[in-house]
Coordinates of C-alpha atoms in Angstrom, one line a residue:
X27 CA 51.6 -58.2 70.1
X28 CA 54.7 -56.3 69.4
X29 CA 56.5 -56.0 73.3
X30 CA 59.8 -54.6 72.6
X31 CA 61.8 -52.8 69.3
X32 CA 65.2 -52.5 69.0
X33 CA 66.9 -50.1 66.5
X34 CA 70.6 -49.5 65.7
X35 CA 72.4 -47.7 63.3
X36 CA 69.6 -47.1 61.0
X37 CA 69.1 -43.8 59.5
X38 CA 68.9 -41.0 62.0
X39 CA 68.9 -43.2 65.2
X40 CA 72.1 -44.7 66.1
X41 CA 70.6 -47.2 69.2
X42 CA 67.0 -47.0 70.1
X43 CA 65.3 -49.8 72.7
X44 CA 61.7 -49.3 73.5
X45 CA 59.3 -51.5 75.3
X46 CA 55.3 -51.8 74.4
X47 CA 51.8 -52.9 76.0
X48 CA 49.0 -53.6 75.0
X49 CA 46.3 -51.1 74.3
X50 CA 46.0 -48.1 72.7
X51 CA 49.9 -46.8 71.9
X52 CA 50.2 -43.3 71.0
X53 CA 53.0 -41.7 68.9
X54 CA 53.4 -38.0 68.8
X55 CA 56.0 -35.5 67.5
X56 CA 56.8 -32.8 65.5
X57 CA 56.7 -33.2 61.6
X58 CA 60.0 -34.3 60.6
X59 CA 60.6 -35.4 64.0
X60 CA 61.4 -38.9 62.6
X61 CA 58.2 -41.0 62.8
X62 CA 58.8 -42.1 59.3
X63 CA 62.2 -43.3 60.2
X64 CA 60.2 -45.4 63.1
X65 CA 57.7 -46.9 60.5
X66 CA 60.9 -47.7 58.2
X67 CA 62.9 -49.5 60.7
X68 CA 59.5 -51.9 61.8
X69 CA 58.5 -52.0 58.2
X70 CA 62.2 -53.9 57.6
X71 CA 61.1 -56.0 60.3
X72 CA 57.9 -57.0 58.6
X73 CA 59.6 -58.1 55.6
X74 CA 60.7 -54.8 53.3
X75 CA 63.2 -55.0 51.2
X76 CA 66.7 -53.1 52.8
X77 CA 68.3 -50.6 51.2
X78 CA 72.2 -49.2 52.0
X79 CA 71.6 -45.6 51.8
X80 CA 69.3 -46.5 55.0
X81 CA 72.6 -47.1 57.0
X82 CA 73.3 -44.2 59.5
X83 CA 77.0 -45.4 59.8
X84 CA 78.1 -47.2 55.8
X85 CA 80.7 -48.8 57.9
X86 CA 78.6 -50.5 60.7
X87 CA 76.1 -53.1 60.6
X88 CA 72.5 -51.6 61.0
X89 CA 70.1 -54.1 63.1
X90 CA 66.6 -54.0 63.6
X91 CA 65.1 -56.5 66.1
X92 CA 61.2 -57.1 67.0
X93 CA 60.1 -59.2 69.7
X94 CA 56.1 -60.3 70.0
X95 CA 54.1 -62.2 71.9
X96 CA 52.6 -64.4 69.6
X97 CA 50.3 -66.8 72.4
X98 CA 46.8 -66.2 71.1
X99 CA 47.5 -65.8 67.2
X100 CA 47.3 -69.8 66.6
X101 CA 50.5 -69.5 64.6
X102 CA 52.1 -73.2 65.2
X103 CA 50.4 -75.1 62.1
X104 CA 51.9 -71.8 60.1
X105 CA 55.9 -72.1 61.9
X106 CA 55.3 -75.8 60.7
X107 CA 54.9 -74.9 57.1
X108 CA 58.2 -72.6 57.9
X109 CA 59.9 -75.4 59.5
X110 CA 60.7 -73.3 62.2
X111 CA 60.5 -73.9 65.9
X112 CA 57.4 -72.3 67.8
X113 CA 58.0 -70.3 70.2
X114 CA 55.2 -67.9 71.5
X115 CA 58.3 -65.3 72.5
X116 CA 59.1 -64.8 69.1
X117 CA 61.5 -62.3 68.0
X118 CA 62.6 -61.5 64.2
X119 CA 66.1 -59.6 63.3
X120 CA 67.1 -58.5 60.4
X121 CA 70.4 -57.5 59.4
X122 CA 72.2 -54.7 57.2
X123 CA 75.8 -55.6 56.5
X124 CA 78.1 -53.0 55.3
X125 CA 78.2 -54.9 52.0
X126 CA 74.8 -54.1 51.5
X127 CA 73.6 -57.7 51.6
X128 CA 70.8 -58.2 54.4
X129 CA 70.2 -61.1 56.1
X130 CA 66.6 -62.0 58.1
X131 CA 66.2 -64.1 61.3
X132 CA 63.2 -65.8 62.8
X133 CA 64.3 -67.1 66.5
X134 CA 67.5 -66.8 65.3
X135 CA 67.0 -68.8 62.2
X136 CA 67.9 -67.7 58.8
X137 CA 64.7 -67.5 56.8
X138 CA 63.8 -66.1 53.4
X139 CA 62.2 -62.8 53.1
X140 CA 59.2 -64.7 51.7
X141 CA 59.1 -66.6 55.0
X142 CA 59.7 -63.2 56.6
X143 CA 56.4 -61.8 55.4
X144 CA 54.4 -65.0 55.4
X145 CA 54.9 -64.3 59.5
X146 CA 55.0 -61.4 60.0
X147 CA 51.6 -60.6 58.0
X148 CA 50.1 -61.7 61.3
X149 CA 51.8 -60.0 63.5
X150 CA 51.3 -56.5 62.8
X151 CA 49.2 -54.6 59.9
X152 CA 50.8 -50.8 59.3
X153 CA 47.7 -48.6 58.2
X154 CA 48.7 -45.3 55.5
X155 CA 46.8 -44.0 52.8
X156 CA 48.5 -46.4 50.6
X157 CA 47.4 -49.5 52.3
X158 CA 43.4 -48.0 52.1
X159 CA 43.5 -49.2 48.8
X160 CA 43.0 -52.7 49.5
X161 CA 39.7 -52.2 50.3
X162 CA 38.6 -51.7 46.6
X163 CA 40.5 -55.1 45.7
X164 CA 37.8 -58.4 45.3
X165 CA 40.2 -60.5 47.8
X166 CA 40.1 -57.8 50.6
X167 CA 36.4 -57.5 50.5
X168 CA 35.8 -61.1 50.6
X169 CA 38.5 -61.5 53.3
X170 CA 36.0 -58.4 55.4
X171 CA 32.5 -60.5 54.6
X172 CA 34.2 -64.0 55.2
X173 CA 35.1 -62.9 58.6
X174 CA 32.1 -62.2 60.0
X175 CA 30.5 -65.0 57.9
X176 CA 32.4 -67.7 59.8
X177 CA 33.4 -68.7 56.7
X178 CA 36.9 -70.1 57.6
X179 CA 36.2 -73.8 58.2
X180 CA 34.0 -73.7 54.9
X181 CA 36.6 -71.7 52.8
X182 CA 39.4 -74.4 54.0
X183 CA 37.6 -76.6 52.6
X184 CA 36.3 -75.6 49.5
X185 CA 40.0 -74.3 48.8
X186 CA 41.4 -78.3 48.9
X187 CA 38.4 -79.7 47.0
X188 CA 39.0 -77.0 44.7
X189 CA 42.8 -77.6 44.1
X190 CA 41.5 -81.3 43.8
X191 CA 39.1 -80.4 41.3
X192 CA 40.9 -78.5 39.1
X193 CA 43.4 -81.4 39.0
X194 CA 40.7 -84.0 38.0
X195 CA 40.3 -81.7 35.2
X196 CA 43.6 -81.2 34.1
X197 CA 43.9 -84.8 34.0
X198 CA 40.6 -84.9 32.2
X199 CA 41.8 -83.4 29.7
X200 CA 45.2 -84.9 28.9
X201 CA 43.0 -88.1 29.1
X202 CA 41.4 -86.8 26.0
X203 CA 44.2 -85.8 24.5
X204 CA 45.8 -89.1 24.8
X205 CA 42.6 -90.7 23.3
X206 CA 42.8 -88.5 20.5
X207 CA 46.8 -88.8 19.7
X208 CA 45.9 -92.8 20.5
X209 CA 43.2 -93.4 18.3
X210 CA 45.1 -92.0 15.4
X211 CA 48.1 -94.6 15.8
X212 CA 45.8 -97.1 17.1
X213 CA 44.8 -98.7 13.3
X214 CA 48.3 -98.9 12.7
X215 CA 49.7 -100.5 16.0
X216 CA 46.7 -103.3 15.6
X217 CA 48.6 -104.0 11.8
X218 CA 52.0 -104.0 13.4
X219 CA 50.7 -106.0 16.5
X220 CA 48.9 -108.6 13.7
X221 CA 52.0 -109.1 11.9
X222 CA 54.4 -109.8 14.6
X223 CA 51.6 -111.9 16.2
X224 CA 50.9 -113.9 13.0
X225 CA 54.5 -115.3 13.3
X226 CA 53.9 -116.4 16.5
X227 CA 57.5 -115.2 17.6
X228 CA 57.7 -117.2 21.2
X229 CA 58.2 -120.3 19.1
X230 CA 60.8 -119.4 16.7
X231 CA 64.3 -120.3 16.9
X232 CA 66.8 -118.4 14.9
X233 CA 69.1 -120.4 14.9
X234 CA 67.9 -124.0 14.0
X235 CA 65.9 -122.3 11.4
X236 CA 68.8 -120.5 9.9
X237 CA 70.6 -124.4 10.1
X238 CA 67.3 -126.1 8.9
X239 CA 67.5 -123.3 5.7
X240 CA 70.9 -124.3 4.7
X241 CA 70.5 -127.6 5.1
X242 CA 67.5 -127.2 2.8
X243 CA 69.1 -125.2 0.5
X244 CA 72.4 -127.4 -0.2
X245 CA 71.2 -131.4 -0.6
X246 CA 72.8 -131.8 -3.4
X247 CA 75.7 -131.2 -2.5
X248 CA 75.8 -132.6 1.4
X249 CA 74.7 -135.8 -0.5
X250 CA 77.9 -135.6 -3.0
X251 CA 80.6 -135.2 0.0
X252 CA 79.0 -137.8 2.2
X253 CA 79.0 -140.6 -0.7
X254 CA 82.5 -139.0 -1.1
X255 CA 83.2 -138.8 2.5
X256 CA 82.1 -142.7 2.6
X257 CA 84.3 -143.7 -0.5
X258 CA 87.6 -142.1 1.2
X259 CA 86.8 -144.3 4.5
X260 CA 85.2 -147.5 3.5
X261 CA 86.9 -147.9 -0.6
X262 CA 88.2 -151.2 -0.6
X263 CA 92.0 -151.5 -0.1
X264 CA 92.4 -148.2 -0.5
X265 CA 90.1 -146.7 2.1
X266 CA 91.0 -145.3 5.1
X267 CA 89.4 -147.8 7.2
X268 CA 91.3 -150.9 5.3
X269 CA 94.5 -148.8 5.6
X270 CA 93.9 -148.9 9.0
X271 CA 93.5 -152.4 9.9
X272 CA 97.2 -152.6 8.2
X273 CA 98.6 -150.7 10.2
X274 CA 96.9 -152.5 13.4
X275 CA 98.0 -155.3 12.1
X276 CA 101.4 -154.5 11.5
X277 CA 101.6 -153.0 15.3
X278 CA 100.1 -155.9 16.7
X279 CA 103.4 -157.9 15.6
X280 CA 105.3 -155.3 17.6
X281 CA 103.4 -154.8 20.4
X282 CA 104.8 -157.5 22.6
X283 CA 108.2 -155.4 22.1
X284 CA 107.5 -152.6 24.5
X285 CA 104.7 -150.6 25.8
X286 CA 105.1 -147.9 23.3
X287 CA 104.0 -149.9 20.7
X288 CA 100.9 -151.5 22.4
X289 CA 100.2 -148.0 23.0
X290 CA 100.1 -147.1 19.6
X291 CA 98.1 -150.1 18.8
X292 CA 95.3 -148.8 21.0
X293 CA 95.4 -145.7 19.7
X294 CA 95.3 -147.3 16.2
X295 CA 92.0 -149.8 17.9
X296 CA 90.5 -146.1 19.0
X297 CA 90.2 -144.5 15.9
X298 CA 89.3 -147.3 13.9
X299 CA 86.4 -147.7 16.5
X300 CA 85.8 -143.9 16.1
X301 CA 86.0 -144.2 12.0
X302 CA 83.0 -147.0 12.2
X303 CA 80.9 -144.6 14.3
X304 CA 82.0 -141.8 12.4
X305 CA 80.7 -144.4 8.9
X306 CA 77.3 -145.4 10.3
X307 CA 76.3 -141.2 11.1
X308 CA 77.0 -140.9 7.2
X309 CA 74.8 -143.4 6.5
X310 CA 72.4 -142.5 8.3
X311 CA 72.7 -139.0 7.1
X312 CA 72.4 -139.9 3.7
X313 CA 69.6 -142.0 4.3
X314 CA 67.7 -139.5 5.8
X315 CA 68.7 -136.6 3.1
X316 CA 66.0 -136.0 0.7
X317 CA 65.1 -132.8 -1.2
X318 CA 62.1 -131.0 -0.1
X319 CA 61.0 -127.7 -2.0
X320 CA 58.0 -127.2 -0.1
X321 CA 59.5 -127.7 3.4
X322 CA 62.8 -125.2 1.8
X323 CA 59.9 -122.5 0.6
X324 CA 58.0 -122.7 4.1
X325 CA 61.3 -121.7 6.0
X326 CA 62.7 -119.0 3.3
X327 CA 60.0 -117.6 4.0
X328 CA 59.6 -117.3 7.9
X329 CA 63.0 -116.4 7.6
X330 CA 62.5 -113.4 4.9
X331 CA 59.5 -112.7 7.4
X332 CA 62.0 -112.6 10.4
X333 CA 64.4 -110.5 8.7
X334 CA 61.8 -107.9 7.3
X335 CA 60.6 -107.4 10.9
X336 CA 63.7 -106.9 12.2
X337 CA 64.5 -103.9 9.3
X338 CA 61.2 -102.5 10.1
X339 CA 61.7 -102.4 14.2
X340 CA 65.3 -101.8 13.8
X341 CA 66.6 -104.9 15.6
X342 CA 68.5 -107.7 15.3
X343 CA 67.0 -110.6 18.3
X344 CA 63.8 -112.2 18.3
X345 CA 63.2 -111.5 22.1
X346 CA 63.4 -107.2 20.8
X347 CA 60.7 -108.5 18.4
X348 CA 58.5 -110.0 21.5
X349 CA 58.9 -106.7 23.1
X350 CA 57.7 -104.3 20.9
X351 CA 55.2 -106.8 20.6
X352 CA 53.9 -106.6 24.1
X353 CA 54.5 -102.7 24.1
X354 CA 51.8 -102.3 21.1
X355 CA 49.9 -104.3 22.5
X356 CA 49.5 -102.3 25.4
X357 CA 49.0 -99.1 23.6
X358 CA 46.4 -101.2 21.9
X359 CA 44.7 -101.9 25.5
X360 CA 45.0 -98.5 26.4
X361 CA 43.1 -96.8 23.5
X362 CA 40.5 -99.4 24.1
X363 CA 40.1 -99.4 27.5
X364 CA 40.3 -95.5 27.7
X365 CA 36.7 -94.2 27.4
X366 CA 36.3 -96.0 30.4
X367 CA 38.9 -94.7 32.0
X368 CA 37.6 -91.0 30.7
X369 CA 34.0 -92.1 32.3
X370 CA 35.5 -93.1 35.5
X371 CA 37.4 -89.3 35.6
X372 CA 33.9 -88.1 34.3
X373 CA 32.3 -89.3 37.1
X374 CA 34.6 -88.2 40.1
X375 CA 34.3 -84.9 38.3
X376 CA 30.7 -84.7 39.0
X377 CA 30.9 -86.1 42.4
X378 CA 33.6 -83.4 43.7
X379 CA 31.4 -80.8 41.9
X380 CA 28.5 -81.7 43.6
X381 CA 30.4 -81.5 46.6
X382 CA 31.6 -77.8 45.7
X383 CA 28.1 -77.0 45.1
X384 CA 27.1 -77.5 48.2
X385 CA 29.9 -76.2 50.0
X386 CA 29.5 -72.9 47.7
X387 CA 26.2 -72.8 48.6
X388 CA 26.6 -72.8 52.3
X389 CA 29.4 -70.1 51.9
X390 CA 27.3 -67.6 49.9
X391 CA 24.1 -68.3 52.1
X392 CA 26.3 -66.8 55.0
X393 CA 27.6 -64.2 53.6
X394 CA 23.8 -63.0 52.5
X395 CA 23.0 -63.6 55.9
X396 CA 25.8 -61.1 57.2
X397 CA 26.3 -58.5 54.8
X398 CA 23.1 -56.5 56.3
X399 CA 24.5 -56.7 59.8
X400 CA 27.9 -55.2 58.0
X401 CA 26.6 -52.3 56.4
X402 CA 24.4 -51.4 59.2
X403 CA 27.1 -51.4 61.7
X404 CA 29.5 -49.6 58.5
X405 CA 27.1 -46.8 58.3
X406 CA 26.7 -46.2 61.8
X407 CA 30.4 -46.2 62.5
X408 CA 31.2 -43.6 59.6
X409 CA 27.9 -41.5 60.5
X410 CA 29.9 -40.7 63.7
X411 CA 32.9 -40.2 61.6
X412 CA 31.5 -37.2 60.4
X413 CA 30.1 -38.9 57.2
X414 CA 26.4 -39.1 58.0
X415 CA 24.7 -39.1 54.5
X416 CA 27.4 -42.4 53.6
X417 CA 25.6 -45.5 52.0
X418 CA 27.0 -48.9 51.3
X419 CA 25.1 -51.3 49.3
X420 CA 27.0 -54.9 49.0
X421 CA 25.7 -56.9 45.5
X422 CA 26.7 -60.5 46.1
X423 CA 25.8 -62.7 43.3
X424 CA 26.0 -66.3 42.4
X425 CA 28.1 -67.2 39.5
X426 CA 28.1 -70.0 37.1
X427 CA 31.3 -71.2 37.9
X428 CA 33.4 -71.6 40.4
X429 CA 35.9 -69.1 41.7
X430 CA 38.9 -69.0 44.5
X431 CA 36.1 -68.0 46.7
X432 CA 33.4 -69.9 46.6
X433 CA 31.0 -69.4 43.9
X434 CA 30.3 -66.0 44.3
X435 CA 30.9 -62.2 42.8
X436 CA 31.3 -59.1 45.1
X437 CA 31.0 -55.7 44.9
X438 CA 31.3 -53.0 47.2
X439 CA 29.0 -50.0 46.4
X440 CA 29.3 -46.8 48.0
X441 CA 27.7 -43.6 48.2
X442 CA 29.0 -40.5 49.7
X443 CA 26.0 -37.7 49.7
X444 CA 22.3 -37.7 49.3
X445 CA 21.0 -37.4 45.6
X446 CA 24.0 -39.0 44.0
X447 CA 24.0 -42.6 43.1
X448 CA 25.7 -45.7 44.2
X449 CA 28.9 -46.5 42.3
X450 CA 31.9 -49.0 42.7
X451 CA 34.2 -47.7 46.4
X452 CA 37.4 -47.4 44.4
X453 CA 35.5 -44.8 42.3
X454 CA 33.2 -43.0 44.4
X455 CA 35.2 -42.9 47.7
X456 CA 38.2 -40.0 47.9
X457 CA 41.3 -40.9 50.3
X458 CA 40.4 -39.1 53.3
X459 CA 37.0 -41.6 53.1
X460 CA 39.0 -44.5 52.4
X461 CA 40.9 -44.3 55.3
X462 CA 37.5 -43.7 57.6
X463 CA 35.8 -46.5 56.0
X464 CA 39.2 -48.7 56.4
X465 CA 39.3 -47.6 60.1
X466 CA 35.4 -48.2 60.6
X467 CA 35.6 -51.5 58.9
X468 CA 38.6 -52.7 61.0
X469 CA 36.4 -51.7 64.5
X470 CA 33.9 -54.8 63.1
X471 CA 36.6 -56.8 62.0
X472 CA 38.0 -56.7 65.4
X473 CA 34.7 -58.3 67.1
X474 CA 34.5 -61.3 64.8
X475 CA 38.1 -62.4 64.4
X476 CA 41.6 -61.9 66.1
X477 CA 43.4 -59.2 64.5
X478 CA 47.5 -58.3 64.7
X479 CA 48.4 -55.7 65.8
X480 CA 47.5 -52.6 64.0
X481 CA 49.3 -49.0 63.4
X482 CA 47.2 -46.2 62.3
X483 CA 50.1 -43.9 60.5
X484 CA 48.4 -40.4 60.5
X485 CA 44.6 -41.8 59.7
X486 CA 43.0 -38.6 60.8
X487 CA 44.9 -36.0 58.6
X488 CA 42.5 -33.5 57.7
X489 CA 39.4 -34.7 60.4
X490 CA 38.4 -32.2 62.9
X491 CA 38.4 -32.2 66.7
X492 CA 35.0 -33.5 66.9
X493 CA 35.3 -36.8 64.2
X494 CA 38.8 -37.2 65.8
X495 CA 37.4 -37.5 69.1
X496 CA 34.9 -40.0 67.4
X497 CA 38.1 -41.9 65.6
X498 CA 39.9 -42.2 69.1
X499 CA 37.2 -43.5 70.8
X500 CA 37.2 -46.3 68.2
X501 CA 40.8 -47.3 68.5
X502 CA 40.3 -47.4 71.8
X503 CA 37.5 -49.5 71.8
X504 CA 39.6 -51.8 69.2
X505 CA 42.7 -52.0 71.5
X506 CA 40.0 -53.7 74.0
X507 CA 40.4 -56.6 71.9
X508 CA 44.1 -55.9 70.4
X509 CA 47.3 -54.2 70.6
X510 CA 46.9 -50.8 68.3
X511 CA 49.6 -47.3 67.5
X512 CA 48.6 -44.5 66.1
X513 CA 50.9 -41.5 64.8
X514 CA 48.6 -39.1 65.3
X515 CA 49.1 -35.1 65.6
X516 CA 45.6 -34.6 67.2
X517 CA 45.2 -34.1 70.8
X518 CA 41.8 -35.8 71.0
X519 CA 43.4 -39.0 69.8
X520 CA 47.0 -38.7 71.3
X521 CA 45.0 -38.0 75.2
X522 CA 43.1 -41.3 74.5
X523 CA 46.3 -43.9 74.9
X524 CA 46.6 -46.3 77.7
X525 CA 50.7 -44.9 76.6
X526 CA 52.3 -42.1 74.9
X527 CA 55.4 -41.9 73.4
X528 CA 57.1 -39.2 71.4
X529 CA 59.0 -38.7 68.8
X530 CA 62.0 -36.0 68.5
X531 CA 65.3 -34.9 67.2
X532 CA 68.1 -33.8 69.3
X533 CA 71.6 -32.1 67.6
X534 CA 75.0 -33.6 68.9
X535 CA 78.0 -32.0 67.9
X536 CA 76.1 -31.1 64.7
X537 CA 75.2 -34.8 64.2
X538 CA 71.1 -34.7 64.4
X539 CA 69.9 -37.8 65.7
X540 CA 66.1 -39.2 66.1
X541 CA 65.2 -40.6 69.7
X542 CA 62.4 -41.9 71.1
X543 CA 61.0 -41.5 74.6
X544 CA 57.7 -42.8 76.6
X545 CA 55.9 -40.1 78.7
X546 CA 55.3 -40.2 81.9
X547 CA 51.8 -37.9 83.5
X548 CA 52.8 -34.8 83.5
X549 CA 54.9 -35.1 79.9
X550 CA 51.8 -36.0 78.8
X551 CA 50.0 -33.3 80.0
X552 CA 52.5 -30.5 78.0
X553 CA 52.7 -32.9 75.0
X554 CA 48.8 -32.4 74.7
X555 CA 48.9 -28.6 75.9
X556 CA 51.9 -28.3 72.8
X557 CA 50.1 -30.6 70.7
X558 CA 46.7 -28.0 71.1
X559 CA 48.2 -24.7 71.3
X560 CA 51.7 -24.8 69.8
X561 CA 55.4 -24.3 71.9
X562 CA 54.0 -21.1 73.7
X563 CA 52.1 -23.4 76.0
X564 CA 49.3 -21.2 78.2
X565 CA 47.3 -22.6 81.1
X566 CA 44.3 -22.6 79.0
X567 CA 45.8 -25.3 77.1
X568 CA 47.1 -27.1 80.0
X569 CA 44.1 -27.0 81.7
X570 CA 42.1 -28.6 78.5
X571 CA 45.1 -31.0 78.2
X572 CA 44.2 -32.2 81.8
X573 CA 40.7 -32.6 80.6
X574 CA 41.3 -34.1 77.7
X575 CA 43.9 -37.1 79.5
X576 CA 41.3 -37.3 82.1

C-alpha cells in the first residue's frame, strides 16, 4: 500500500507531504482544483516518462517520492530479477533535473524506467476511462478468468515448457536445414574424403620421397661422378689417396724434428683414414645404384598426387592434408548420423507436447469451471449498478494449437438491453459501461487474488445518486481486502471513506499554488454539505451530509 507521497516543485505545488491508510481514501475538490496535477506527480512515480514543462520552478530540481508497504505483495523473487535489495519499506524517487534529464530510484538505487514499471505495476493500478480499455484486450481477460481459475501454478508452468518447446522446434528446424545444405555437399565430401584417404597420408614422408624421386630420376649420372669421384681418389700414382701416402711419407722423415711436424703427420694419417671410408661408401653406393623405371613411375606419381592435393586444398604440408581430412570426415558422420539425431529431437518434441497437452487441458477445464461463477457474480454487480438488463456470455474454445495461454481462445460477449444481441465488449459496451463493468470486475478480482492498490480517477462521472451509492459501497467493500482512492465529486461516494482529503488552490502573491489537506469530522461534514448543495451551504445539506458520513 502506498503510506506516504512527497511532491516538490512539480507543476502547481511547490512542497506537498501527505500520509495514507489503508481503506477507502477519498479525494475531493473543485474542478481544476489540481487533482490531475496529483495523478501526474504519482503517475511519474509509477514509471511515466518526465517532461520539463512539468517543472514549477525551470531552475530547481522537481522530486517526487513514494513510499509503500510492500509486506504481503510477495515481491522478493521479482526485486531478485531487479537485483535490488528487498525491503518491505520500499520507497521509489524520481528526479527532474533542471537539464531536463530525469533520473529514477528504487531504495535509493538507480534503476531503469523499465525496472521502474516492472515494480511499480504491483504497487498501485490508476483507473480512468483510458485504462477501461484493457478490458476488451485477449491478455486482460485471460489475466480476469485465470485469477479466479487458480490458474497461476499451471500457467508458470505451461509458460517454461512452452519457451522450451518452441526452442526444440527452432532447433528442429535448423536440424533440417542442416540435413538439407549437408546432403547436397555430402557426395562430394565422400570423393574428396576417398581421395585423400586413398593416399593413405599418415604414412607419407615428403621429404624422403622428394630425395627417393631425385635419386630415381638422376642414376645415370650419380653413377658417372662416383666412378669419377673413385678415379680422382684411388687412380694409381696420381690419385689422391697415393698422393697422400707421399706426403705421409715424406713427414714421417721429419717428424722426429719437432712436434709440429708429427702433428702434421697425424693430420695427414686422419684424412687418409677418412679418404678410405669416404672410398668404401662409393662403392657401396655404386653397387647398390641400379635404374629402376617402375619404382621412379610409382613415386612421380604419389608425388604429382601430393602436389595436386595440395593445389586443390590450397596448402602446402601433409599434416593440412590430414586435417581437412578428418574435418570431411566428420561432415561425412554428421550427414549420416543426422536423421537420428532429427528422430531423437522428433521424439522430445512429442514428449514436451504431450506434456503441454495435458497442462492445457487442466488450464481450460478450470477456466470452464469458473467462468459461470464470473458472469453470475458480473451481472449481479452491474444490476446494482444501475445496468439491470446487462448480459455477459464468455465463449472459451479449445484451439488446435498452442498459444501464450494455454490452448485456448476467449471472448468476452456483452449485451447491454433486452432484444438486442450479444456482440464482442469493445463493440457493444459505451465508456460510461466500461468503466462499471471494470469497477464490478475488479470487486471479484479482489476476493480471488491480492490486488495493488487501486485509484478510481472519476469512475462515476455521469451515475446518479442512487448507482453511486451502489459504486461506493463496492469500493468499500474492496478496500476490506486493499488499499483503494477515488476522485470522486459525488457525495455518496466521497461520505463512504474510512479518510477524506481535498484538493484546492490557494493565490499567493498572485502565484496560484495546488495544496492538499486531510479532513478532519467536521471538514468533512461541509465538504459533503458543499459537495451536495454547492458554496451556499444550508442546513438541509448539512444535515444530509451528517447522514450521509454516518
Amino acid at each position: 500500500m502506498l503510506t506516504s507521497l512527497y511532491i516538490k516543485n512539480y507543476a502547481l505545488i511547490d512542497e506537498l507531504t501527505v500520509q495514507f491508510n489503508n481503506g477507502l481514501t477519498i479525494i475531493t475538490g473543485e474542478t481544476g482544483a489540481g487533482k490531475s496535477i496529483l495523478l501526474g506527480g504519482l503517475s511519474l512515480v509509477l514509471g511515466k516518462r518526465a517532461d520539463l514543462s512539468q517543472v514549477k520552478k525551470s531552475d530547481e530540481k522537481c522530486i517526487i517520492e513514494g513510499a509503500f508497504d510492500i509486506a504481503n505483495y510477495n515481491l522478493k523473487d521479482l526485486f531478485k530479477s531487479l537485483d535490488l535489495d528487498y525491503d518491505v519499506h520500499t520507497i521509489i524517487r524520481r528526479e527532474i533535473l533542471a537539464s531536463g534529464k530525469s533520473r529514477a530510484f528504487i531504495n535509493d538505487t538507480p534503476v531503469t524506467l523499465e525496472s521502474l514499471v516492472a515494480l511499480s505495476s504491483h504497487l498501485i493500478d490508476i483507473h480512468s476511462q483510458q485504462q477501461t480499455q484493457q478490458l476488451t484486450q485477449d491478455d486482460y481477460q485471460f489475466k480476469v478468468i485465470d485469477a479466479l481459475a487458480e490458474n497461476t501454478l499451471n500457467l508458470d508452468e505451461f509458460s517454461k515448457k512452452i519457451t522450451t518447446y518452441k526452442t526444440l522446434q527452432k532447433s528442429l528446424e535448423a536440424l533440417k536445414t542442416s540435413k538439407a545444405e549437408l546432403i547436397k555437399e555430402y557426395d562430394y565430401n565422400l570423393f574428396l574424403a576417398k581421395e585423400l584417404n586413398e593416399i593413405n597420408l599418415e604414412t607419407i614422408n615428403l621429404e624422403a620421397l622428394e630425395a627417393q624421386y631425385e635419386e630415381l630420376n638422376n642414376v645415370e649420372i650419380i653413377g658417372e661422378k662416383l666412378m669419377s669421384t673413385k678415379a680422382i681418389l684411388n687412380a694409381e700414382n696420381l690419385g689422391t689417396i697415393d698422393q697422400l701416402n707421399s706426403a705421409k711419407q715424406d713427414l714421417s722423415k721429419i717428424s722426429e724434428f719437432g712436434k709440429a711436424y708429427e702433428s702434421l703427420r697425424e693430420r695427414i694419417v686422419s684424412v687418409g683414414i677418412e679418404l678410405d671410408d669416404i672410398l668404401i661408401e662409393l662403392d657401396n653406393l655404386e653397387d647398390n645404384l641400379s635404374s629402376d623405371p617402375q619404382e621412379l613411375e610409382r613415386v612421380s606419381s604419389q608425388l604429382q598426387i601430393v602436389n595436386n592435393l595440395f593445389q586443390k586444398h590450397s596448402v602446402s604440408e601433409v599434416d593440412d592434408l590430414i586435417a581437412i581430412k578428418s574435418q570431411l570426415q566428420s561432415k561425412i558422420n554428421d550427414t549420416e548420423s543426422l536423421d537420428d539425431t532429427i528422430a531423437k529431437r522428433e521424439q522430445e518434441i512429442l514428449k514436451i507436447e504431450k506434456k503441454l497437452n495435458q497442462i492445457a487441458l487442466k488450464i481450460h477445464k478450470n477456466r470452464k469451471t469458473v467462468i459461470p461463477v464470473f458472469v453470475s457474480k458480473l451481472e449481479a454487480i452491474l444490476s446494482d449498478l444501475g445496468m439491470p438488463n446487462a448480459k455477459f456470455k464468455i465463449e472459451l474454445n479449445l484451439l488446435d494449437h498452442f498459444t501464450a495461454n494455454g490452448k485456448d481462445s476467449l471472448q468476452f460477449l456483452f449485451m447491454a438491453n433486452k432484444g438486442s444481441s450479444f456482440n464482442a465488449l469493445k463493440k457493444s459496451a459505451s465508456g460510461g459501461e466500461l468503466s462499471r463493468i471494470m469497477l464490478a470486475i475488479k470487486s471479484i478480482l479482489a476476493e480471488y487474488i491480492q490486488l495493488p492498490s487501486i485509484m478510481f480517477d472519476e469512475i462515476d462521472t455521469g451515475v446518479s445518486g442512487e448507482i453511486s451509492n451502489k459504486m461506493g459501497d463496492i469500493m468499500k467493500r474492496m478496500s476490506k481486502r486493499m488499499q483503494v482512492f477515488t476522485i470522486t465529486h459525488l457525495p455518496q461516494i466521497g461520505a463512504k471513506g474510512d479518510s477524506h482529503f481535498k484538493v484546492f488552490k490557494t493565490d499567493v502573491k498572485n502565484v496560484t499554488h495546488t495544496q492538499l489537506k486531510k479532513l478532519n469530522e467536521e471538514e468533512r461534514i461541509v465538504e459533503i454539505a458543499q459537495m451536495l448543495g454547492g458554496l451556499s451551504i444550508t442546513e438541509s445539506a448539512m444535515a444530509h451530509a451528517k447522514q450521509l458520513l454516518n
